[in-house]
Coordinates of C-alpha atoms in Angstrom, one line a residue:
X1 CA 72.0 137.4 121.0
X2 CA 73.8 140.4 122.3
X3 CA 75.6 142.5 119.7
X4 CA 79.2 143.3 120.5
X5 CA 78.9 146.3 118.2
X6 CA 76.7 147.8 120.9
X7 CA 79.6 148.1 123.2
X8 CA 82.3 148.3 120.6
X9 CA 81.1 150.4 117.6
X10 CA 84.1 149.6 115.4
X11 CA 83.7 145.8 115.8
X12 CA 82.2 145.2 112.4
X13 CA 84.8 147.4 110.7
X14 CA 87.5 145.3 112.3
X15 CA 85.9 142.1 111.1
X16 CA 85.5 143.5 107.6
X17 CA 89.1 144.6 107.5
X18 CA 90.3 141.2 108.6
X19 CA 88.3 139.5 105.9
X20 CA 89.9 141.8 103.3
X21 CA 93.4 141.2 104.7
X22 CA 92.9 137.4 104.6
X23 CA 91.6 137.6 101.0
X24 CA 94.7 139.6 100.1
X25 CA 97.0 137.2 101.8
X26 CA 95.4 134.3 99.8
X27 CA 96.3 135.9 96.5
X28 CA 99.4 134.1 95.1
X29 CA 100.7 137.2 93.3
X30 CA 100.9 139.2 96.6
X31 CA 104.0 137.4 97.6
X32 CA 105.9 138.8 94.7
X33 CA 105.6 142.2 96.4
X34 CA 107.7 141.6 99.5
X35 CA 107.0 144.9 101.3
X36 CA 103.2 144.7 100.8
X37 CA 103.1 141.0 101.8
X38 CA 105.0 142.0 105.0
X39 CA 102.5 144.8 105.8
X40 CA 99.6 142.5 105.2
X41 CA 101.1 139.9 107.4
X42 CA 101.6 142.3 110.2
X43 CA 98.1 143.7 109.9
X44 CA 96.7 140.2 110.1
X45 CA 98.7 139.6 113.3
X46 CA 97.1 142.7 114.8
X47 CA 93.5 142.1 113.7
X48 CA 93.2 138.4 114.3
X49 CA 93.5 138.5 118.1
X50 CA 90.9 141.3 118.2
X51 CA 88.4 139.4 116.2
X52 CA 88.9 136.3 118.3
X53 CA 88.3 138.4 121.4
X54 CA 85.1 139.8 119.8
X55 CA 83.9 136.3 119.0
X56 CA 84.5 135.3 122.6
X57 CA 82.7 138.5 123.9
X58 CA 79.7 137.6 121.7
X59 CA 79.6 134.0 123.0
X60 CA 80.0 135.0 126.6
X61 CA 77.3 137.6 126.3
X62 CA 74.9 135.0 124.9
X63 CA 75.8 132.5 127.7
X64 CA 75.3 135.2 130.3
X65 CA 71.9 136.1 129.0
X66 CA 70.8 132.5 129.1
X67 CA 72.2 131.9 132.6
X68 CA 70.4 135.0 133.9
X69 CA 67.1 133.9 132.3
X70 CA 67.4 130.5 134.0
X71 CA 68.7 131.7 137.3
X72 CA 65.1 132.1 138.7
X73 CA 64.5 128.4 138.2
X74 CA 67.8 126.9 139.2
X75 CA 70.2 128.4 141.7
X76 CA 73.2 126.9 139.9
X77 CA 72.6 129.2 137.0
X78 CA 72.9 132.2 139.3
X79 CA 76.4 131.1 140.3
X80 CA 77.3 130.6 136.6
X81 CA 75.9 134.0 135.8
X82 CA 78.1 135.6 138.4
X83 CA 81.2 133.8 137.0
X84 CA 80.3 134.8 133.4
X85 CA 79.8 138.4 134.5
X86 CA 83.4 138.5 135.9
X87 CA 84.8 136.9 132.8
X88 CA 82.9 139.4 130.6
X89 CA 84.1 142.4 132.6
X90 CA 87.7 141.3 132.1
X91 CA 87.2 140.7 128.4
X92 CA 85.5 144.1 128.0
X93 CA 88.6 145.7 129.5
X94 CA 90.8 143.8 127.2
X95 CA 88.8 144.7 124.1
X96 CA 88.6 148.4 125.2
X97 CA 92.4 148.4 125.2
X98 CA 92.7 146.5 121.9
X99 CA 90.3 148.8 120.1
X100 CA 91.6 152.1 121.6
X101 CA 92.5 154.7 118.8
X102 CA 96.1 154.1 117.8
X103 CA 98.9 155.5 115.7
X104 CA 98.6 154.0 112.2
X105 CA 102.4 153.5 112.1
X106 CA 102.6 151.5 115.3
X107 CA 103.1 148.3 113.4
X108 CA 105.9 149.8 111.3
X109 CA 109.7 149.4 111.6
X110 CA 111.5 152.5 112.6
X111 CA 114.4 154.8 111.8
X112 CA 116.2 156.1 114.9
X113 CA 118.4 159.1 114.8
X114 CA 120.7 160.0 117.7
X115 CA 122.6 163.3 117.8
X116 CA 125.1 164.6 120.3
X117 CA 124.1 167.9 121.9
X118 CA 125.6 170.1 124.6
X119 CA 128.6 168.5 126.2
X120 CA 131.1 168.0 123.4
X121 CA 132.8 164.6 123.4
X122 CA 131.0 163.5 126.5
X123 CA 127.6 164.1 124.7
X124 CA 128.9 162.1 121.7
X125 CA 129.9 159.2 124.0
X126 CA 126.4 159.3 125.6
X127 CA 124.9 159.1 122.2
X128 CA 126.8 155.9 121.8
X129 CA 125.5 154.6 125.1
X130 CA 121.9 155.3 123.9
X131 CA 122.5 153.4 120.7
X132 CA 123.9 150.4 122.6
X133 CA 120.9 150.6 124.9
X134 CA 118.4 150.4 122.1
X135 CA 120.4 147.8 120.2
X136 CA 120.7 145.5 123.2
X137 CA 117.0 145.9 124.0
X138 CA 116.2 145.1 120.3
X139 CA 118.3 142.0 120.3
X140 CA 116.5 140.6 123.3
X141 CA 113.0 141.0 121.7
X142 CA 113.8 140.0 118.1
X143 CA 114.8 143.3 116.4
X144 CA 117.7 143.9 114.0
X145 CA 119.6 147.2 113.9
X146 CA 121.3 148.4 110.7
X147 CA 123.4 151.5 110.6
X148 CA 122.4 153.8 107.7
X149 CA 124.6 156.8 108.4
X150 CA 127.2 157.5 111.1
X151 CA 129.5 160.4 112.1
X152 CA 131.8 158.7 114.7
X153 CA 134.2 160.6 117.0
X154 CA 137.8 159.6 117.8
X155 CA 136.9 158.3 121.2
X156 CA 134.1 156.0 120.0
X157 CA 131.1 158.3 120.4
X158 CA 128.7 159.6 117.7
X159 CA 128.1 163.1 116.6
X160 CA 125.2 161.7 114.7
X161 CA 124.0 158.2 113.9
X162 CA 120.9 156.9 112.1
X163 CA 119.9 153.3 112.2
X164 CA 117.1 151.2 110.8
X165 CA 115.3 149.1 113.4
X166 CA 113.4 146.1 111.9
X167 CA 111.3 143.4 113.6
X168 CA 111.8 139.8 113.0
X169 CA 108.9 137.5 112.0
X170 CA 108.2 136.4 115.5
X171 CA 107.8 139.8 117.2
X172 CA 104.5 140.4 118.9
X173 CA 102.3 143.2 117.4
X174 CA 102.6 145.3 120.6
X175 CA 106.4 145.2 120.3
X176 CA 106.9 146.5 116.8
X177 CA 109.8 149.0 116.6
X178 CA 108.0 152.3 115.9
X179 CA 105.1 151.5 118.3
X180 CA 107.7 151.1 121.1
X181 CA 110.4 153.6 120.1
X182 CA 108.1 156.5 119.3
X183 CA 108.1 157.4 123.0
X184 CA 111.9 157.9 122.9
X185 CA 111.9 161.1 120.8
X186 CA 113.2 164.1 122.6
X187 CA 116.3 165.2 124.7
X188 CA 117.9 162.6 126.9
X189 CA 120.1 164.2 129.7
X190 CA 123.0 162.4 131.4
X191 CA 124.6 163.3 134.7
X192 CA 127.9 161.6 135.4
X193 CA 131.7 162.0 135.7
X194 CA 132.8 162.2 132.0
X195 CA 135.2 159.7 130.6
X196 CA 137.2 162.7 129.4
X197 CA 137.2 164.4 132.8
X198 CA 140.1 163.7 135.2
X199 CA 138.9 165.8 138.2
X200 CA 136.0 163.6 139.2
X201 CA 133.4 166.3 138.8
X202 CA 129.8 165.4 137.7
X203 CA 128.8 167.0 134.4
X204 CA 125.5 167.3 132.7
X205 CA 125.2 166.8 128.9
X206 CA 122.6 165.7 126.5
X207 CA 121.8 163.9 123.3
X208 CA 118.7 164.2 121.1
X209 CA 116.7 161.3 119.7
X210 CA 114.4 161.4 116.7
X211 CA 112.2 158.4 115.9
X212 CA 110.4 158.0 112.6
X213 CA 108.4 155.3 111.0
X214 CA 110.3 153.4 108.2
X215 CA 108.1 154.2 105.2
X216 CA 108.3 151.8 102.2
X217 CA 108.8 153.4 98.7
X218 CA 105.3 152.4 97.6
X219 CA 103.7 154.1 100.6
X220 CA 104.8 157.7 99.8
X221 CA 105.2 159.3 96.4
X222 CA 108.0 161.8 96.1
X223 CA 108.2 163.9 92.9
X224 CA 111.7 163.7 91.4
X225 CA 111.4 167.3 90.4
X226 CA 111.2 168.2 94.1
X227 CA 114.6 166.7 94.8
X228 CA 118.1 168.1 94.5
X229 CA 120.7 165.3 94.7
X230 CA 124.4 166.2 95.3
X231 CA 127.3 163.7 95.5
X232 CA 130.5 164.3 97.4
X233 CA 133.5 162.4 98.8
X234 CA 132.9 160.5 102.0
X235 CA 134.9 161.7 104.9
X236 CA 134.7 158.9 107.5
X237 CA 135.4 155.2 108.0
X238 CA 133.6 153.0 105.6
X239 CA 136.0 150.5 104.1
X240 CA 138.7 150.5 101.4
X241 CA 138.0 153.0 98.7
X242 CA 135.2 154.9 100.5
X243 CA 137.2 158.1 100.7
X244 CA 138.5 158.0 97.1
X245 CA 135.3 158.3 95.1
X246 CA 132.3 160.6 95.2
X247 CA 130.1 158.0 96.8
X248 CA 128.4 160.1 99.5
X249 CA 124.9 161.5 98.6
X250 CA 123.0 164.5 99.9
X251 CA 119.4 164.9 99.0
X252 CA 117.4 168.1 99.5
X253 CA 113.6 168.1 99.4
X254 CA 113.0 171.5 97.9
X255 CA 109.4 172.1 99.0
X256 CA 110.2 171.6 102.7
X257 CA 113.9 172.3 102.8
X258 CA 114.5 168.9 104.4
X259 CA 118.1 167.7 103.9
X260 CA 119.4 164.1 104.4
X261 CA 122.8 162.7 103.6
X262 CA 124.4 159.3 103.7
X263 CA 128.1 158.3 103.2
X264 CA 128.6 155.1 105.1
X265 CA 128.0 152.7 102.2
X266 CA 130.6 151.9 99.6
X267 CA 128.5 152.7 96.5
X268 CA 126.7 155.8 95.5
X269 CA 123.6 153.8 94.7
X270 CA 123.5 152.3 98.2
X271 CA 123.9 155.7 99.8
X272 CA 121.2 157.1 97.6
X273 CA 118.8 154.3 98.6
X274 CA 119.5 154.8 102.3
X275 CA 119.2 158.6 101.9
X276 CA 115.8 158.2 100.2
X277 CA 114.7 155.9 103.1
X278 CA 115.7 158.6 105.6
X279 CA 113.9 161.3 103.5
X280 CA 110.6 159.4 103.4
X281 CA 110.7 158.9 107.1
X282 CA 111.5 162.6 107.8
X283 CA 108.7 163.8 105.5
X284 CA 106.1 161.6 107.2
X285 CA 107.4 162.8 110.6
X286 CA 107.3 166.4 109.5
X287 CA 103.7 166.1 108.3
X288 CA 102.7 164.5 111.6
X289 CA 104.3 167.2 113.6
X290 CA 102.5 169.9 111.6
X291 CA 99.2 168.0 112.1
X292 CA 99.8 167.6 115.9
X293 CA 100.7 171.3 116.3
X294 CA 97.4 172.4 114.7
X295 CA 95.3 169.9 116.6
X296 CA 93.3 170.6 119.7
X297 CA 95.2 170.1 123.0
X298 CA 92.9 167.2 123.9
X299 CA 94.1 165.3 120.8
X300 CA 97.8 165.4 121.7
X301 CA 99.4 162.4 123.4
X302 CA 100.5 163.2 126.9
X303 CA 103.5 160.8 126.5
X304 CA 104.8 161.2 123.0
X305 CA 106.2 164.7 122.5
X306 CA 106.0 166.8 119.3
X307 CA 108.8 169.2 120.5
X308 CA 112.1 167.6 119.7
X309 CA 113.8 170.0 122.1
X310 CA 111.8 168.8 125.1
X311 CA 113.8 167.1 127.9
X312 CA 112.1 163.8 128.4
X313 CA 114.5 161.7 130.5
X314 CA 117.5 162.0 132.9
X315 CA 120.1 159.3 133.4
X316 CA 121.9 159.9 136.8
X317 CA 124.9 157.7 137.1
X318 CA 126.0 158.6 140.7
X319 CA 122.6 157.5 142.0
X320 CA 122.1 154.7 139.4
X321 CA 118.8 156.4 138.7
X322 CA 116.7 156.9 135.6
X323 CA 113.7 159.3 135.5
X324 CA 111.2 159.9 132.8
X325 CA 109.8 163.4 133.3
X326 CA 106.6 163.0 131.2
X327 CA 105.1 160.2 133.4
X328 CA 106.9 160.7 136.7
X329 CA 108.7 157.3 136.3
X330 CA 111.8 156.8 138.5
X331 CA 113.9 153.7 139.1
X332 CA 117.3 152.9 140.5
X333 CA 118.4 150.4 137.9
X334 CA 120.2 152.6 135.4
X335 CA 122.9 150.0 134.8
X336 CA 120.3 147.4 133.8
X337 CA 118.4 149.9 131.6
X338 CA 121.6 150.9 129.7
X339 CA 122.2 147.2 129.2
X340 CA 118.9 146.9 127.3
X341 CA 116.5 146.1 130.2
X342 CA 113.9 148.6 129.1
X343 CA 110.9 146.4 129.6
X344 CA 109.5 148.1 132.7
X345 CA 110.0 151.6 131.3
X346 CA 108.5 150.6 128.0
X347 CA 105.4 149.1 129.7
X348 CA 105.0 152.3 131.8
X349 CA 105.1 154.6 128.8
X350 CA 102.7 152.4 126.8
X351 CA 100.2 152.3 129.8
X352 CA 100.3 156.1 130.1
X353 CA 99.8 156.5 126.4
X354 CA 96.9 154.1 126.4
X355 CA 95.2 156.0 129.2
X356 CA 95.7 159.3 127.3
X357 CA 94.2 157.8 124.1
X358 CA 91.2 156.3 126.0
X359 CA 90.6 159.6 127.7
X360 CA 90.8 161.6 124.4
X361 CA 88.4 159.1 122.8
X362 CA 86.0 159.5 125.7
X363 CA 86.1 163.3 125.4
X364 CA 85.5 163.1 121.7
X365 CA 82.5 160.7 122.2
X366 CA 81.1 163.0 124.8
X367 CA 81.5 166.0 122.5
X368 CA 79.6 164.2 119.7
X369 CA 76.8 163.3 122.1
X370 CA 76.5 166.9 123.4
X371 CA 76.6 168.1 119.9

């Protein structure tokens, strides 16, 4: 019988991992560890469809071999062989996509940080528009969005806002928050008549987006001696009493100089928990940026940017146009996109990233053969 591992070298690794995950899920004590149980459940949801497709590939390959063997004796088997060949080609393409090298954090939740940039109050208002866009998109596909830290402006914008984006239990593996939102990192430029402008002139301003995987506490060990924790009085909205106690927390990671702060929660403990969550995400993102910078050009994604200062997208209000500069995507449905209809753009970015990963994997395979 044909061996799927011949066409898909990692097939047996995938089968073995699924067996391990299923054994882990069967352990009663696992479910006392909520975060690990959630990770195992998500990994099972990713692996099970791949193994089902591999099983189908193996069965179809066997049927095709039999039909081809009998085709010389019975013409009906020749027709069946042709049909099986078409089905196998489609399944091969599907499996190639499913088994393409991927980011290990694609199945994670995400932390999303949006900062106003050039443009003053107009930039802060645009940062608010971006937050609403992601929130509305998330609501449509089963995500929840929780504000961890916010520096609002008087007109309803945001100097800086950090939110946690979490997937509900029914979200498909390909729509997990980090796997989708990782393409949003970079500078988003807006061209429109500002709300604060009375002369009707079109201005250009920008906001920056940083996307990080939401890392559980048991996934990353941080030495307490590497931290400096300062408390201070919160300065913004946050409920009764928030501005009368030293509840805000600033954490500095001394080895990297990374600084995070949180002041939106009422208690110091809650703010510290959220700040540590933000710190874990930043440290993982920092490590990945360093790795990507030192990697060969062929290993870098053509879609996801390492440079946070790179302009990735323009939102042109007068023309109702959105343009993603990395993949040449343009559409005249800006109003719908800002209302959370990101599906077409998300699909285009994912497809471009898939092609980049497959191309990089092919180049690496060729290099190994040549070597």
